[in-house]
Amino acid sequence: MASQNNSGQSGAVSDLVDHLSRLPGIGRKSAERLAFHLLRVHESEAIALADAIRRVRQDVRYCEHCFNLCETTACQICSDPNRDATRLCVVEQPRDLMSLEQSGVYKGLYHVLLGRIAPLDGIGPDQLTIDALVDRVRTGNFVEVIMATNPTVEGDGTSLYVSNLLGEFPVQVTRLARGITAGSILEYANREVIADALTGRQKL
Amino acid sequence: MASQNNSGQSGAVSDLVDHLSRLPGIGRKSAERLAFHLLRVHESEAIALADAIRRVRQDVRYCEHCFNLCETTACQICSDPNRDATRLCVVEQPRDLMSLEQSGVYKGLYHVLLGRIAPLDGIGPDQLTIDALVDRVRTGNFVEVIMATNPTVEGDGTSLYVSNLLGEFPVQVTRLARGITAGSILEYANREVIADALTGRQKL
């Protein structure tokens, strides 16, 4: 690959630009800026990034209980004896779990569906970890299952589907509160948000 | 590194997020999105990106004539016998050369300064490839040197410094035209742009 393309760029550089511009939210110009940044920084920094990408693909797998990302058979949360094993929070993706953990409010366990039911994208219940979730609820000692799917049509649909399946077990199924967001301005909240906030109003 | 941090993230994932968020223009949230994208795509695609980063650092060097990036001793432009060897275009960075090449108008050679004189950043003429440029002009058959540094205070200063040095040689030193940009709207052009456009007005 000692070739150059017709923009006077070396083959290796244009190859890197190609790969970077395939990342979500990175256009051609940003990819070029990133490539030149990686050429300018200390070599160890660029190689460290390359190694981090390699390692994440080689070492990271799904937790065999909750399908969170981890590097062992069970993730840190599932192996932590201090977590409340009577509560289970169901999320779509590992990154949703991360957001919930960062709030520091929830101390129970999780279950990652690895997606949501989306018929238009050809994703049915079978492609998610719903069977494993039902098994966990059947064999576990859960008193509450909190549905924390995204507040979208597909997320709500998935929630409804799962909660119907869990109807046969003696657990309470709840969902995240809907309402106005902290720090927002009422004037700019849309109709659905205001409706949720009024319907779910709480005692002061 | 089988450890996890307190946001329930695997060590390898948070490591990758750390490295990605060091890239220019990539914040923490974007880095997380990119990391999860790299976990979701086909393994070969992620590994190809890692390899492209490695390769660009291992194989790419500066052309010994013009300091463009290349993978051999001389870049494609310097080794091309069809380029006009009487014209030399001076740019700050390899990416500027790329932009000029993409326009397809210029057929001469280049010289990359690898920066601009920036006293506030502690960058003096000695840290650039100005000596090599003067040598090239002394020994070459150039009739014109086109200064194509950025139209900024530092770029203009660098241009002026270089053109003074080249004063002793029988070459014409020119600079890129300044004026209104194609496709722009006069109403939104600032004072300096309008002044440049008036001063450099051309026969219709």
Short mmCIF file of N, CA and C in Angstrom, two decimals, chain A residues 24-99:
data_model
loop_
_atom_site.label_atom_id
_atom_site.label_comp_id
_atom_site.label_asym_id
_atom_site.label_seq_id
_atom_site.Cartn_x
_atom_site.Cartn_y
_atom_site.Cartn_z
N PRO A 24 -20.27 6.49 13.36
CA PRO A 24 -21.48 7.32 13.38
C PRO A 24 -21.16 8.76 13.78
N GLY A 25 -21.71 9.71 13.05
CA GLY A 25 -21.54 11.12 13.39
C GLY A 25 -20.21 11.71 12.95
N ILE A 26 -19.38 10.91 12.24
CA ILE A 26 -18.09 11.41 11.77
C ILE A 26 -18.15 11.54 10.25
N GLY A 27 -18.14 12.76 9.76
CA GLY A 27 -18.16 13.00 8.32
C GLY A 27 -16.75 12.94 7.76
N ARG A 28 -16.62 13.17 6.46
CA ARG A 28 -15.33 13.10 5.78
C ARG A 28 -14.31 14.10 6.37
N LYS A 29 -14.76 15.34 6.56
CA LYS A 29 -13.86 16.39 7.07
C LYS A 29 -13.41 16.07 8.49
N SER A 30 -14.35 15.62 9.33
CA SER A 30 -13.98 15.27 10.71
C SER A 30 -13.00 14.11 10.71
N ALA A 31 -13.24 13.14 9.82
CA ALA A 31 -12.35 11.97 9.73
C ALA A 31 -10.94 12.41 9.35
N GLU A 32 -10.85 13.36 8.42
CA GLU A 32 -9.53 13.87 8.03
C GLU A 32 -8.86 14.55 9.22
N ARG A 33 -9.64 15.35 9.97
CA ARG A 33 -9.08 16.05 11.13
C ARG A 33 -8.58 15.03 12.16
N LEU A 34 -9.38 13.99 12.40
CA LEU A 34 -8.99 12.96 13.37
C LEU A 34 -7.73 12.22 12.91
N ALA A 35 -7.67 11.91 11.61
CA ALA A 35 -6.50 11.18 11.08
C ALA A 35 -5.24 12.02 11.26
N PHE A 36 -5.32 13.32 10.95
CA PHE A 36 -4.13 14.16 11.10
C PHE A 36 -3.78 14.34 12.57
N HIS A 37 -4.81 14.33 13.42
CA HIS A 37 -4.53 14.38 14.86
C HIS A 37 -3.74 13.14 15.28
N LEU A 38 -4.19 11.96 14.82
CA LEU A 38 -3.51 10.71 15.18
C LEU A 38 -2.09 10.65 14.62
N LEU A 39 -1.84 11.39 13.54
CA LEU A 39 -0.48 11.44 12.99
C LEU A 39 0.41 12.38 13.79
N ARG A 40 -0.23 13.35 14.47
CA ARG A 40 0.52 14.40 15.14
C ARG A 40 0.83 14.04 16.59
N VAL A 41 -0.08 13.32 17.26
CA VAL A 41 0.14 13.00 18.68
C VAL A 41 1.30 12.04 18.83
N HIS A 42 1.72 11.85 20.08
CA HIS A 42 2.81 10.92 20.35
C HIS A 42 2.39 9.53 19.88
N GLU A 43 3.34 8.79 19.30
CA GLU A 43 3.02 7.49 18.71
C GLU A 43 2.34 6.57 19.73
N SER A 44 2.78 6.61 21.00
CA SER A 44 2.22 5.71 22.01
C SER A 44 0.73 5.97 22.22
N GLU A 45 0.31 7.23 22.04
CA GLU A 45 -1.11 7.56 22.24
C GLU A 45 -1.96 6.95 21.12
N ALA A 46 -1.46 7.07 19.89
CA ALA A 46 -2.20 6.50 18.76
C ALA A 46 -2.26 4.98 18.87
N ILE A 47 -1.13 4.36 19.24
CA ILE A 47 -1.10 2.90 19.34
C ILE A 47 -2.01 2.44 20.49
N ALA A 48 -2.06 3.23 21.57
CA ALA A 48 -2.92 2.88 22.71
C ALA A 48 -4.39 2.84 22.28
N LEU A 49 -4.78 3.78 21.42
CA LEU A 49 -6.17 3.77 20.93
C LEU A 49 -6.41 2.53 20.08
N ALA A 50 -5.47 2.21 19.19
CA ALA A 50 -5.61 1.02 18.35
C ALA A 50 -5.74 -0.23 19.22
N ASP A 51 -4.92 -0.30 20.27
CA ASP A 51 -4.96 -1.47 21.16
C ASP A 51 -6.27 -1.54 21.93
N ALA A 52 -6.78 -0.37 22.35
CA ALA A 52 -8.03 -0.34 23.11
C ALA A 52 -9.18 -0.86 22.25
N ILE A 53 -9.16 -0.53 20.96
CA ILE A 53 -10.21 -1.01 20.05
C ILE A 53 -10.10 -2.53 19.91
N ARG A 54 -8.87 -3.01 19.68
CA ARG A 54 -8.63 -4.45 19.57
C ARG A 54 -9.10 -5.19 20.81
N ARG A 55 -8.71 -4.63 21.97
CA ARG A 55 -8.96 -5.33 23.23
C ARG A 55 -10.46 -5.42 23.53
N VAL A 56 -11.18 -4.33 23.21
CA VAL A 56 -12.61 -4.30 23.49
C VAL A 56 -13.32 -5.39 22.69
N ARG A 57 -12.80 -5.68 21.49
CA ARG A 57 -13.43 -6.72 20.68
C ARG A 57 -12.99 -8.11 21.08
N GLN A 58 -11.79 -8.23 21.64
CA GLN A 58 -11.30 -9.55 21.99
C GLN A 58 -11.75 -9.98 23.38
N ASP A 59 -11.81 -9.02 24.32
CA ASP A 59 -12.03 -9.39 25.72
C ASP A 59 -13.46 -9.21 26.20
N VAL A 60 -14.21 -8.33 25.55
CA VAL A 60 -15.52 -8.00 26.11
C VAL A 60 -16.57 -8.97 25.61
N ARG A 61 -17.36 -9.50 26.53
CA ARG A 61 -18.46 -10.39 26.16
C ARG A 61 -19.69 -10.02 26.99
N TYR A 62 -20.77 -10.75 26.82
CA TYR A 62 -21.98 -10.46 27.58
C TYR A 62 -21.99 -11.27 28.87
N CYS A 63 -22.44 -10.65 29.96
CA CYS A 63 -22.62 -11.35 31.23
C CYS A 63 -23.64 -12.47 31.02
N GLU A 64 -23.37 -13.65 31.53
CA GLU A 64 -24.28 -14.77 31.26
C GLU A 64 -25.60 -14.68 32.04
N HIS A 65 -25.66 -13.78 33.02
CA HIS A 65 -26.92 -13.58 33.75
C HIS A 65 -27.74 -12.44 33.13
N CYS A 66 -27.11 -11.25 33.04
CA CYS A 66 -27.90 -10.05 32.72
C CYS A 66 -27.61 -9.48 31.32
N PHE A 67 -26.60 -10.01 30.61
CA PHE A 67 -26.23 -9.53 29.28
C PHE A 67 -25.66 -8.12 29.26
N ASN A 68 -25.17 -7.67 30.42
CA ASN A 68 -24.35 -6.46 30.47
C ASN A 68 -22.99 -6.82 29.84
N LEU A 69 -22.19 -5.83 29.45
CA LEU A 69 -20.86 -6.10 28.93
C LEU A 69 -19.90 -6.36 30.08
N CYS A 70 -19.04 -7.37 29.94
CA CYS A 70 -18.03 -7.61 30.97
C CYS A 70 -16.90 -8.42 30.37
N GLU A 71 -15.87 -8.63 31.17
CA GLU A 71 -14.72 -9.38 30.66
C GLU A 71 -14.57 -10.73 31.34
N THR A 72 -15.55 -11.10 32.18
CA THR A 72 -15.54 -12.41 32.83
C THR A 72 -16.90 -13.06 32.51
N THR A 73 -17.24 -14.17 33.15
CA THR A 73 -18.53 -14.78 32.81
C THR A 73 -19.71 -14.01 33.43
N ALA A 74 -19.47 -13.41 34.62
CA ALA A 74 -20.55 -12.63 35.25
C ALA A 74 -20.05 -11.21 35.48
N CYS A 75 -20.93 -10.22 35.25
CA CYS A 75 -20.50 -8.83 35.38
C CYS A 75 -20.38 -8.44 36.85
N GLN A 76 -19.78 -7.29 37.09
CA GLN A 76 -19.54 -6.81 38.45
C GLN A 76 -20.84 -6.67 39.24
N ILE A 77 -21.89 -6.24 38.57
CA ILE A 77 -23.15 -6.02 39.28
C ILE A 77 -23.76 -7.35 39.70
N CYS A 78 -23.78 -8.33 38.78
CA CYS A 78 -24.36 -9.65 39.11
C CYS A 78 -23.53 -10.36 40.18
N SER A 79 -22.20 -10.09 40.23
CA SER A 79 -21.36 -10.79 41.22
C SER A 79 -21.29 -10.04 42.55
N ASP A 80 -21.93 -8.89 42.65
CA ASP A 80 -21.84 -8.09 43.87
C ASP A 80 -22.90 -8.55 44.89
N PRO A 81 -22.48 -9.14 46.04
CA PRO A 81 -23.45 -9.66 47.01
C PRO A 81 -24.25 -8.54 47.70
N ASN A 82 -23.78 -7.29 47.57
CA ASN A 82 -24.48 -6.17 48.23
C ASN A 82 -25.64 -5.61 47.42
N ARG A 83 -25.80 -6.09 46.17
CA ARG A 83 -26.91 -5.58 45.36
C ARG A 83 -28.20 -6.26 45.82
N ASP A 84 -29.30 -5.54 45.72
CA ASP A 84 -30.62 -6.04 46.12
C ASP A 84 -31.12 -7.05 45.07
N ALA A 85 -31.07 -8.34 45.42
CA ALA A 85 -31.41 -9.38 44.45
C ALA A 85 -32.92 -9.62 44.32
N THR A 86 -33.73 -8.72 44.91
CA THR A 86 -35.18 -8.87 44.78
C THR A 86 -35.76 -7.90 43.76
N ARG A 87 -34.90 -7.02 43.23
CA ARG A 87 -35.36 -6.06 42.23
C ARG A 87 -34.59 -6.23 40.93
N LEU A 88 -35.30 -6.15 39.81
CA LEU A 88 -34.68 -6.35 38.50
C LEU A 88 -35.10 -5.19 37.60
N CYS A 89 -34.12 -4.54 37.00
CA CYS A 89 -34.41 -3.41 36.12
C CYS A 89 -34.09 -3.83 34.69
N VAL A 90 -35.08 -3.71 33.79
CA VAL A 90 -34.93 -4.18 32.41
C VAL A 90 -34.62 -2.99 31.50
N VAL A 91 -33.49 -3.04 30.80
CA VAL A 91 -33.09 -1.95 29.90
C VAL A 91 -32.87 -2.50 28.49
N GLU A 92 -32.82 -1.59 27.52
CA GLU A 92 -32.60 -2.03 26.13
C GLU A 92 -31.14 -2.37 25.87
N GLN A 93 -30.22 -1.47 26.29
CA GLN A 93 -28.82 -1.59 25.91
C GLN A 93 -27.89 -1.42 27.11
N PRO A 94 -26.67 -1.97 27.03
CA PRO A 94 -25.70 -1.75 28.12
C PRO A 94 -25.49 -0.27 28.45
N ARG A 95 -25.58 0.61 27.44
CA ARG A 95 -25.33 2.02 27.74
C ARG A 95 -26.47 2.62 28.57
N ASP A 96 -27.68 2.04 28.47
CA ASP A 96 -28.78 2.51 29.32
C ASP A 96 -28.50 2.14 30.77
N LEU A 97 -27.99 0.92 30.96
CA LEU A 97 -27.59 0.45 32.29
C LEU A 97 -26.57 1.41 32.88
N MET A 98 -25.60 1.82 32.07
CA MET A 98 -24.58 2.76 32.54
C MET A 98 -25.18 4.07 33.02
N SER A 99 -26.15 4.59 32.24
CA SER A 99 -26.78 5.85 32.63
C SER A 99 -27.50 5.70 33.96
#
